[in-house]
Amino acid sequence: MGFDYALVHLFYTIPPAIALTLLYRPFLTRLDVYKILFLIIIAVVATTPWDSYLIHNRVWTYPTNAIIGPTLFSIPAEEIFFFVIQTYNTSLLYLIFSTPTFHPVYLCGESVNGGRALRKWRWLGQAILIVGILSGVNLVAKKGEGFYLGLILVWAGPFVLLLWTLAYQFLLGLPWTNTILPITAPTLYLWIVDTLALKRGTWVIESGTKLGWHLWDGLEIEEAVFFLATNLLIVFGLVAFDNALAILQTFALMFPNVPTLPSPVMLVQGLLIPIAQYDEQRIEGLKEALERLRRKSRSFYLASGVFQGRLRIDLVLLYSFCRVADDLVDNAGSVHEAKHWISQLNQYLDYAYFKDNKQDSCSMEGFVKATFPPSAQAALILLPTSYLSSQPLYDLLKGFEMDLDFSSGENSFPIADESSLQKYASRVAGTVAEACIELVYHHTSTLTDKAERRNIVHAGGQMGIALQYVNIARDIKVDAQISRVYLPTTWLKERGLVPEDIVGAPDTPDTNVLRQKLLDQAMEIYFQARAAIELLPVEARGPMRVAVESYMEIGRVLRKPGYRVKAGRATVSKLRRLEVAWNALSR
């Protein structure tokens, strides 16, 4: 009896597990736990017979003075624990880097050039893996010095081949931080741990079954291949899981009802869907929507990463619609053209919500393609109008109409007082917040009575107003460059100013005083409304906190002297935004 192997865990595998758990704990979801347990069960079940065979054939041994004693099929308890802890640590590292990834955009249809190119890589990967497996069979058959390496290739190769065949698109398309990093980092670490253990004699590879080659002094080549293969299996398994989830969650027509924790059978069904059946228009539309979100709003782009499943997809699509509609109006060459686009957007909503009012037999999609520029079409076609209320979207367009008043000769500065400001903020932001909460309730199973839900939606609208106030406070200079002043004219008069003064000089001390006044109101509304976040379904509370706090952090930065400015706007560093998100989820 000894404790050498147990001490390997105490000093080298358990501390990383604790550190990774503490780091990822605020982001951990039920689905993440399901993934990890799923992989651990597979790892234990798949590795136990193989490991037992190696021990019975004396490929490797464990000195009695290095292990505590209990065994399962001759496998020491410490070794069984290694199966568990390695899978846990590698899985957590993968989750840390893959959680922000929006997996639906890495699906690739058959007719896309990328899809055809990926198939060539699939065949190449399959050929390499088959050669590796056959080489392993040959080494095992010889039962010589390559026996151990052959057993590794014969055991791991078929699993890797299966996962590669099912999930090659994701394995090739995902960022390297989702694939290469969670494979190489734990592999290098375990190579070091294994070197120390081999030198110490904690476990021994018997001569006659190994090639005698070393990656470096003390590390047998077979052990290096073993840890690389096992981490490949773990990460490939997680990628295949996420690939299946992306298919299930993206294609609602094929999979109308997907539980939070889909069964293994459903996951396999998703992976077996031929890529020829993928809705390529939807995939491309999601790619456009995500890129639009990434370019236009760093705060909401970060926040979107902690929402889950179809809720995340629909929130990205909702943002994309709002941004496209706003850009059509803002980028118009004249007021007349801007009014034209607002009229067309209203007609689009009529098509989407009141189909009996169509003036011809043209479908909504046909109307969009005939009316709007190609860059805007997917955002309108993919908006989930079947379960979004129409009124917030119509009100959003009324907010855009208020923007046009800045260009009218009669009332070129329409934000006359606080009431006008609140109406504007309610229309362009409160409406979007209300739509977001509608999507939350659509995609969750939490039962909430109608009165409480109305109160929560109202509080969401108020929070939207607070965020818009922060947006206005941040963009005073940017808006002044296009002759817009959203500070109430009554506030300006109190300081002996008119809107034209802000347009001419947006960086004066008086402007900063008014900015702070607007931020004070934003914070007051925020404090009044934020309690409603804790009444949301539990799946959405943390992510919604991140969305709100990420944006309110801009307001906090604006309150500090010497705040950082980029392109005329106050900015929050990426590290600070990540810290805000972590704190928001930790509550």
XYZ file of C-alpha atoms in Angstrom:
587
model
C 0.000 0.000 0.000
C 1.247 3.447 -0.908
C 0.123 6.940 -1.782
C 2.327 7.893 -4.737
C -0.502 7.676 -7.290
C -2.935 9.418 -4.941
C -0.392 12.213 -4.482
C -0.271 12.690 -8.272
C -3.954 13.572 -8.084
C -3.552 15.652 -4.952
C -0.813 17.809 -6.446
C -1.403 17.705 -10.203
C -4.982 16.871 -11.259
C -7.242 18.066 -8.447
C -5.830 21.640 -8.158
C -6.502 22.408 -11.863
C -9.991 20.944 -11.434
C -10.674 23.277 -8.509
C -9.257 26.316 -10.328
C -11.223 25.626 -13.523
C -14.405 24.986 -11.539
C -14.118 28.278 -9.654
C -13.399 30.157 -12.872
C -16.297 28.653 -14.825
C -18.826 28.278 -11.999
C -20.822 31.461 -12.810
C -21.271 30.285 -16.411
C -22.120 26.654 -15.604
C -25.551 25.545 -16.841
C -27.554 22.343 -16.572
C -26.608 21.593 -20.154
C -22.904 21.935 -19.300
C -23.269 19.489 -16.403
C -25.101 17.117 -18.739
C -22.280 17.332 -21.290
C -19.571 16.684 -18.706
C -21.380 13.730 -17.107
C -22.156 12.329 -20.553
C -18.471 12.430 -21.525
C -17.278 11.054 -18.174
C -19.605 8.064 -18.419
C -18.446 7.321 -21.956
C -14.789 7.744 -20.936
C -15.078 5.343 -17.998
C -17.100 2.748 -19.925
C -14.854 2.876 -23.017
C -11.510 2.956 -21.198
C -12.068 0.432 -18.405
C -12.011 -2.769 -20.554
C -9.035 -1.515 -22.550
C -7.068 -0.495 -19.460
C -7.881 -3.817 -17.784
C -6.603 -5.684 -20.854
C -3.305 -3.762 -20.720
C -2.835 -4.602 -17.061
C -3.654 -8.284 -17.522
C -1.163 -8.449 -20.417
C 1.436 -6.570 -18.340
C 1.781 -3.725 -20.808
C 1.853 -1.444 -17.806
C 1.907 -2.163 -14.104
C 1.443 -0.341 -10.813
C 3.869 -1.139 -7.961
C 1.987 -2.163 -4.824
C 3.842 0.499 -2.853
C 2.440 3.235 -5.177
C -1.297 2.562 -4.932
C -3.749 2.495 -2.044
C -5.153 -0.911 -2.949
C -8.795 -1.029 -4.171
C -9.172 -2.085 -7.822
C -11.870 -2.590 -10.452
C -11.058 -5.306 -12.998
C -7.447 -5.025 -11.755
C -7.469 -1.263 -12.416
C -6.401 0.762 -9.354
C -8.980 3.188 -7.981
C -6.546 6.029 -8.678
C -6.516 5.077 -12.363
C -10.313 5.037 -12.550
C -10.284 8.477 -10.954
C -7.807 9.583 -13.646
C -10.397 8.737 -16.318
C -12.865 10.986 -14.520
C -10.622 13.905 -13.598
C -8.920 14.165 -17.000
C -12.283 14.211 -18.762
C -13.594 16.779 -16.287
C -10.624 19.116 -16.609
C -10.419 18.977 -20.405
C -14.195 19.426 -20.676
C -14.137 22.500 -18.451
C -11.307 24.036 -20.449
C -13.278 23.418 -23.627
C -16.415 24.988 -22.129
C -14.523 28.073 -20.975
C -13.428 28.846 -24.522
C -16.480 27.572 -26.408
C -19.289 29.176 -24.384
C -19.136 32.507 -26.308
C -19.140 30.662 -29.647
C -22.366 30.918 -31.651
C -22.366 27.400 -33.039
C -25.175 27.650 -35.649
C -22.982 29.804 -37.915
C -20.467 26.953 -38.236
C -22.989 24.708 -39.956
C -22.324 24.558 -43.672
C -24.747 23.517 -46.408
C -23.919 21.349 -49.386
C -24.130 23.988 -52.101
C -21.835 26.446 -50.327
C -18.258 26.414 -51.626
C -17.001 25.982 -48.079
C -19.177 22.901 -47.698
C -17.661 21.246 -50.772
C -14.128 22.078 -49.645
C -14.804 20.693 -46.182
C -15.880 17.356 -47.664
C -12.410 16.958 -49.211
C -10.868 17.480 -45.788
C -13.304 14.928 -44.350
C -12.117 12.290 -46.836
C -8.470 13.122 -46.163
C -9.004 12.864 -42.406
C -10.819 9.568 -42.798
C -7.997 8.168 -44.935
C -5.328 9.187 -42.405
C -7.286 7.707 -39.507
C -7.951 4.438 -41.343
C -4.230 4.119 -42.106
C -3.503 4.745 -38.424
C -5.980 2.091 -37.318
C -4.597 -0.474 -39.780
C -1.076 0.317 -38.596
C -2.242 -0.318 -35.053
C -3.775 -3.658 -36.056
C -0.448 -4.639 -37.613
C 1.515 -3.685 -34.489
C -0.888 -5.594 -32.214
C -0.701 -8.663 -34.441
C 3.111 -8.690 -34.200
C 2.971 -8.492 -30.376
C 6.414 -7.012 -30.306
C 7.843 -3.726 -29.142
C 5.050 -1.786 -30.858
C 2.302 -3.687 -28.999
C 1.386 -0.825 -26.636
C 1.315 1.785 -29.403
C -0.769 -0.561 -31.547
C -3.303 -1.036 -28.735
C -3.645 2.750 -28.415
C -4.273 3.162 -32.150
C -6.724 0.259 -32.341
C -8.640 1.473 -29.287
C -8.772 5.239 -29.919
C -8.705 5.246 -33.724
C -12.251 3.980 -34.421
C -13.755 6.450 -31.920
C -11.830 9.353 -33.445
C -12.842 8.208 -36.938
C -16.517 8.075 -35.969
C -16.458 11.514 -34.351
C -14.515 13.006 -37.265
C -17.023 11.603 -39.767
C -19.984 12.996 -37.828
C -18.577 16.385 -36.814
C -15.839 17.236 -39.337
C -17.546 20.538 -40.233
C -17.267 21.828 -36.701
C -13.818 20.357 -36.087
C -12.513 22.202 -39.160
C -14.594 25.354 -38.869
C -14.567 26.264 -35.184
C -11.977 28.751 -33.872
C -8.698 27.167 -32.780
C -9.510 28.167 -29.201
C -12.423 25.695 -29.333
C -10.422 22.779 -30.729
C -6.625 22.984 -30.811
C -6.229 24.831 -27.506
C -8.323 22.498 -25.278
C -6.499 19.533 -26.831
C -2.913 20.793 -26.677
C -2.963 22.590 -23.310
C -4.061 19.605 -21.162
C -1.954 17.244 -23.305
C 1.225 19.211 -22.649
C 0.365 19.451 -18.964
C -0.272 15.706 -18.661
C 2.927 14.931 -20.563
C 4.803 16.757 -17.808
C 2.842 14.973 -15.064
C 3.408 11.610 -16.761
C 7.136 12.275 -17.060
C 7.362 12.918 -13.339
C 5.286 9.820 -12.541
C 7.326 7.537 -14.809
C 10.591 8.760 -13.346
C 9.216 8.245 -9.854
C 7.943 4.759 -10.681
C 4.302 5.527 -9.883
C 3.396 3.438 -12.927
C 5.652 1.409 -15.184
C 5.533 0.528 -18.895
C 7.002 -2.928 -19.251
C 9.867 -3.481 -21.663
C 9.135 -5.631 -24.683
C 5.830 -3.861 -25.411
C 7.198 -0.384 -26.088
C 9.358 1.028 -28.872
C 11.834 2.676 -26.526
C 11.448 6.046 -28.211
C 11.131 9.187 -26.081
C 9.504 12.514 -26.859
C 11.877 13.950 -24.279
C 13.884 12.460 -21.445
C 11.527 10.372 -19.340
C 8.454 10.511 -21.607
C 7.816 7.371 -23.624
C 6.382 8.024 -27.094
C 3.456 5.701 -26.327
C 2.468 7.745 -23.288
C 2.657 10.943 -25.334
C 0.374 9.406 -27.970
C -1.973 8.080 -25.272
C -2.599 11.461 -23.649
C -2.911 13.166 -27.033
C -5.421 10.523 -28.140
C -7.506 10.750 -24.965
C -7.736 14.534 -25.107
C -8.586 14.286 -28.801
C -11.434 11.955 -27.893
C -12.748 14.255 -25.173
C -12.690 17.407 -27.298
C -13.963 15.646 -30.420
C -16.822 14.261 -28.317
C -17.697 17.710 -26.990
C -17.514 19.232 -30.466
C -19.804 16.495 -31.823
C -22.213 17.205 -28.965
C -22.255 20.919 -29.821
C -22.592 20.126 -33.511
C -25.677 18.036 -32.776
C -27.113 20.774 -30.543
C -26.552 23.388 -33.251
C -28.497 21.273 -35.754
C -31.339 20.627 -33.306
C -31.611 24.262 -32.256
C -31.136 25.893 -35.657
C -33.605 23.894 -37.719
C -36.914 24.184 -35.888
C -38.873 22.827 -38.841
C -37.010 19.510 -38.599
C -36.925 19.464 -34.792
C -39.911 21.467 -33.483
C -39.454 20.472 -29.843
C -35.984 20.155 -28.378
C -35.707 19.644 -24.595
C -33.071 21.482 -22.598
C -31.236 18.183 -22.176
C -31.754 16.277 -25.438
C -31.410 12.506 -25.276
C -28.427 10.745 -26.850
C -30.827 9.353 -29.463
C -31.942 12.861 -30.456
C -28.334 14.041 -30.597
C -27.431 11.219 -32.956
C -30.517 11.982 -35.065
C -29.270 15.533 -35.422
C -25.785 14.469 -36.469
C -27.201 12.057 -39.049
C -29.200 14.741 -40.867
C -27.668 15.011 -44.368
C -26.147 18.430 -44.983
C -28.210 18.624 -48.172
C -31.231 19.128 -45.903
C -29.715 22.114 -44.077
C -31.582 25.402 -44.511
C -28.711 27.328 -46.067
C -30.637 30.594 -46.229
C -31.149 30.429 -42.465
C -27.484 29.641 -41.817
C -26.310 32.535 -43.987
C -28.855 34.835 -42.348
C -27.555 33.881 -38.915
C -23.991 34.582 -40.033
C -25.026 38.042 -41.213
C -26.906 38.688 -37.981
C -23.994 37.671 -35.780
C -21.514 39.768 -37.742
C -23.889 42.725 -37.519
C -24.102 42.286 -33.752
C -20.335 41.930 -33.413
C -19.668 45.125 -35.392
C -22.385 47.304 -33.929
C -22.582 46.414 -30.225
C -19.677 44.942 -28.314
C -21.651 44.962 -25.058
C -24.632 43.013 -26.404
C -22.330 40.766 -28.428
C -20.638 39.746 -25.183
C -23.958 39.330 -23.399
C -25.402 37.174 -26.183
C -22.733 34.582 -25.478
C -24.273 33.557 -22.162
C -27.802 33.003 -23.483
C -28.630 29.453 -24.482
C -30.158 27.569 -27.400
C -33.013 28.945 -29.451
C -33.415 31.933 -27.141
C -29.918 33.050 -28.085
C -30.656 32.530 -31.781
C -33.855 34.588 -31.639
C -32.238 37.392 -29.630
C -29.509 37.665 -32.264
C -32.188 37.756 -34.983
C -34.188 40.403 -33.107
C -31.116 42.614 -32.773
C -30.341 42.091 -36.451
C -33.818 43.255 -37.482
C -33.630 46.342 -35.267
C -30.200 47.257 -36.573
C -31.119 46.706 -40.222
C -34.270 48.803 -39.845
C -32.301 51.561 -38.107
C -29.589 51.527 -40.792
C -32.122 51.707 -43.623
C -33.485 54.903 -42.111
C -30.213 56.444 -40.880
C -28.285 55.737 -44.080
C -30.968 57.073 -46.403
C -29.815 59.817 -48.712
C -32.738 62.106 -47.878
C -35.674 62.501 -45.515
C -37.966 61.405 -48.320
C -35.997 58.173 -48.776
C -35.937 57.549 -45.014
C -39.717 57.965 -44.842
C -40.000 55.570 -47.751
C -38.100 52.885 -45.824
C -40.212 53.411 -42.704
C -43.310 52.995 -44.853
C -41.912 49.807 -46.374
C -40.990 48.455 -42.943
C -44.520 49.132 -41.741
C -45.839 47.299 -44.779
C -43.476 44.421 -44.011
C -44.969 44.174 -40.513
C -48.451 44.238 -42.068
C -47.470 41.282 -44.250
C -45.973 39.426 -41.294
C -48.799 40.005 -38.805
C -51.946 40.760 -40.790
C -51.864 38.462 -43.768
C -55.531 39.164 -44.581
C -54.530 42.728 -45.419
C -52.285 41.731 -48.326
C -52.986 43.687 -51.473
C -51.892 40.774 -53.663
C -50.951 37.132 -53.394
C -47.294 37.886 -52.868
C -45.860 36.170 -49.798
C -44.070 38.103 -47.070
C -40.764 36.650 -48.212
C -41.508 37.617 -51.796
C -42.361 41.147 -50.695
C -39.085 41.420 -48.773
C -37.000 40.218 -51.715
C -38.786 42.555 -54.117
C -38.582 45.590 -51.845
C -35.469 45.597 -49.670
C -31.749 45.487 -50.539
C -30.080 42.036 -50.334
C -28.129 42.989 -47.212
C -31.395 43.555 -45.316
C -33.490 40.672 -46.560
C -32.372 37.850 -44.256
C -32.888 39.990 -41.142
C -36.512 40.575 -42.087
C -37.273 37.058 -43.313
C -35.799 35.348 -40.231
C -37.386 37.607 -37.590
C -39.544 35.229 -35.456
C -42.804 37.135 -35.948
C -44.876 34.002 -35.273
C -44.349 34.460 -31.526
C -43.303 38.113 -31.208
C -45.958 40.750 -30.577
C -46.352 43.284 -33.328
C -46.892 46.422 -31.243
C -43.301 46.858 -29.967
C -42.039 46.628 -33.542
C -44.522 49.183 -34.854
C -43.596 51.471 -31.955
C -39.921 51.037 -32.828
C -40.651 52.476 -36.270
C -42.413 55.417 -34.626
C -39.150 56.064 -32.790
C -37.348 56.187 -36.126
C -39.926 58.725 -37.304
C -38.986 60.911 -34.336
C -35.376 60.805 -35.549
C -36.514 62.245 -38.872
C -37.953 65.266 -37.090
C -34.360 66.458 -36.656
C -34.333 67.117 -40.388
C -37.693 68.856 -40.584
C -37.710 72.594 -41.032
C -40.471 73.227 -38.495
C -39.200 71.211 -35.522
C -35.576 70.378 -36.143
C -34.886 69.531 -32.463
C -37.868 67.392 -31.391
C -36.664 66.414 -27.882
C -38.316 69.412 -26.286
C -38.589 68.152 -22.711
C -38.196 65.115 -20.467
C -41.504 63.717 -21.663
C -40.308 63.768 -25.276
C -37.034 62.151 -24.258
C -38.813 59.376 -22.394
C -41.197 58.757 -25.298
C -38.283 58.533 -27.718
C -36.269 56.179 -25.484
C -39.335 54.032 -24.900
C -39.931 53.664 -28.621
C -36.387 52.917 -29.759
C -35.185 50.869 -26.753
C -38.021 50.084 -24.352
C -39.829 48.280 -27.157
C -36.786 46.115 -27.893
C -36.427 45.203 -24.211
C -40.085 44.173 -24.098
C -39.596 42.007 -27.189
C -36.558 40.368 -25.568
C -38.612 39.428 -22.510
C -41.323 38.020 -24.764
C -38.716 35.751 -26.312
C -37.510 34.704 -22.859
C -40.981 33.539 -21.883
C -41.544 31.839 -25.220
C -38.400 29.735 -24.874
C -38.745 28.806 -21.200
C -41.282 26.654 -19.408
C -41.613 28.799 -16.268
C -45.227 29.508 -15.332
C -45.880 33.141 -14.450
C -49.321 34.660 -13.930
C -50.367 37.316 -16.420
C -50.280 40.216 -13.958
C -46.720 39.459 -12.860
C -45.591 38.962 -16.437
C -47.074 42.345 -17.423
C -45.173 43.956 -14.559
C -41.940 42.276 -15.626
C -42.416 43.340 -19.251
C -43.110 46.903 -18.088
C -39.967 46.869 -15.941
C -38.076 45.579 -18.970
C -39.345 48.522 -20.987
C -38.150 50.870 -18.254
C -34.742 49.212 -18.239
C -34.606 49.740 -21.992
C -35.184 53.456 -21.378
C -32.311 53.511 -18.877
C -29.979 51.861 -21.374
C -31.009 54.316 -24.080
C -30.274 57.228 -21.760
C -26.764 55.794 -21.303
C -26.477 55.463 -25.072
C -27.505 59.093 -25.563
C -25.090 60.282 -22.851
C -22.257 58.391 -24.539
C -23.038 59.635 -28.067
C -23.587 63.365 -27.493
C -20.583 64.276 -29.638
C -21.307 61.679 -32.331
C -24.943 62.795 -32.595
C -23.920 66.460 -32.706
C -21.865 65.698 -35.815
C -25.111 64.859 -37.655
C -26.946 67.839 -36.084
C -28.898 65.805 -33.559
C -29.296 66.724 -29.905
C -31.222 64.321 -27.702
C -30.750 66.349 -24.518
C -34.119 67.989 -23.715
C -34.309 71.579 -24.892
C -35.757 72.569 -21.491
C -32.552 71.340 -19.840
C -30.490 73.402 -22.248
C -32.508 76.538 -21.522
C -31.833 76.134 -17.807
C -28.153 76.650 -18.607
C -28.706 79.403 -21.161
C -28.141 77.099 -24.142
C -29.972 76.116 -27.308
C -29.521 72.865 -29.282
C -27.371 74.634 -31.875
C -24.817 75.350 -29.118
C -24.393 71.590 -28.515
C -24.033 70.949 -32.244
C -21.295 73.574 -32.436
C -19.444 72.646 -29.247
C -20.414 69.236 -27.780
C -17.463 68.980 -25.348
C -18.084 71.951 -23.069
C -18.339 71.781 -19.240
C -22.058 72.620 -19.551
C -22.545 69.608 -21.806
C -20.825 67.378 -19.278
C -23.120 68.644 -16.516
C -26.135 67.737 -18.663
C -24.585 64.374 -19.475
C -24.277 63.636 -15.761
C -27.892 64.704 -15.225
C -29.006 62.260 -17.919
C -26.870 59.514 -16.373
C -28.425 60.260 -12.974
C -31.854 59.626 -14.457
C -30.602 56.480 -16.184
C -29.251 55.137 -12.902
C -32.458 55.993 -11.069
C -34.573 54.084 -13.592
C -32.046 51.221 -13.564
C -32.222 50.846 -9.779
C -36.021 50.871 -9.897
C -36.264 48.237 -12.636
C -33.411 45.833 -11.966
C -35.247 43.820 -9.291
C -37.519 42.492 -12.041
C -34.559 40.617 -13.540
C -34.665 38.251 -10.556
C -38.288 37.436 -11.394
C -37.411 36.176 -14.869
C -37.170 32.429 -15.538
C -33.975 31.157 -13.947
C -32.390 30.280 -17.307
C -32.508 33.933 -18.359
C -31.686 35.777 -15.128
C -27.909 35.573 -15.294
C -27.651 36.307 -19.015
C -30.068 39.231 -18.704
C -27.990 40.619 -15.843
C -24.949 40.432 -18.101
C -26.784 42.251 -20.899
C -27.900 45.051 -18.590
C -24.710 45.402 -16.549
C -22.479 45.353 -19.634
C -24.283 48.390 -20.985
C -24.701 50.174 -17.663
C -20.944 49.859 -17.217
C -20.629 52.385 -20.038
C -22.611 54.800 -17.880
C -20.352 54.142 -14.909
C -17.297 54.813 -17.072
C -18.848 58.094 -18.269
C -19.118 59.221 -14.666
C -15.359 58.948 -14.152
C -13.040 61.789 -15.147
C -10.768 61.092 -18.074
C -12.847 58.250 -19.461
C -11.480 56.423 -22.486
C -12.799 57.618 -25.858
C -12.705 55.732 -29.155
C -14.314 57.063 -32.343
C -15.919 59.799 -30.272
C -17.466 57.367 -27.786
C -16.592 56.227 -24.297
C -15.430 52.633 -24.323
C -15.060 49.825 -21.803
C -12.047 47.548 -22.116
C -12.646 43.901 -23.021
C -11.107 42.720 -19.755
C -13.417 45.000 -17.774
C -16.450 43.785 -19.728
C -15.513 40.184 -18.973
C -15.150 41.065 -15.297
C -18.585 42.701 -15.316
C -20.101 39.620 -16.955
C -18.451 37.274 -14.451
C -19.682 39.356 -11.508
C -23.194 39.587 -12.943
C -23.424 35.818 -13.306
C -21.956 35.228 -9.837
C -24.830 36.914 -8.004
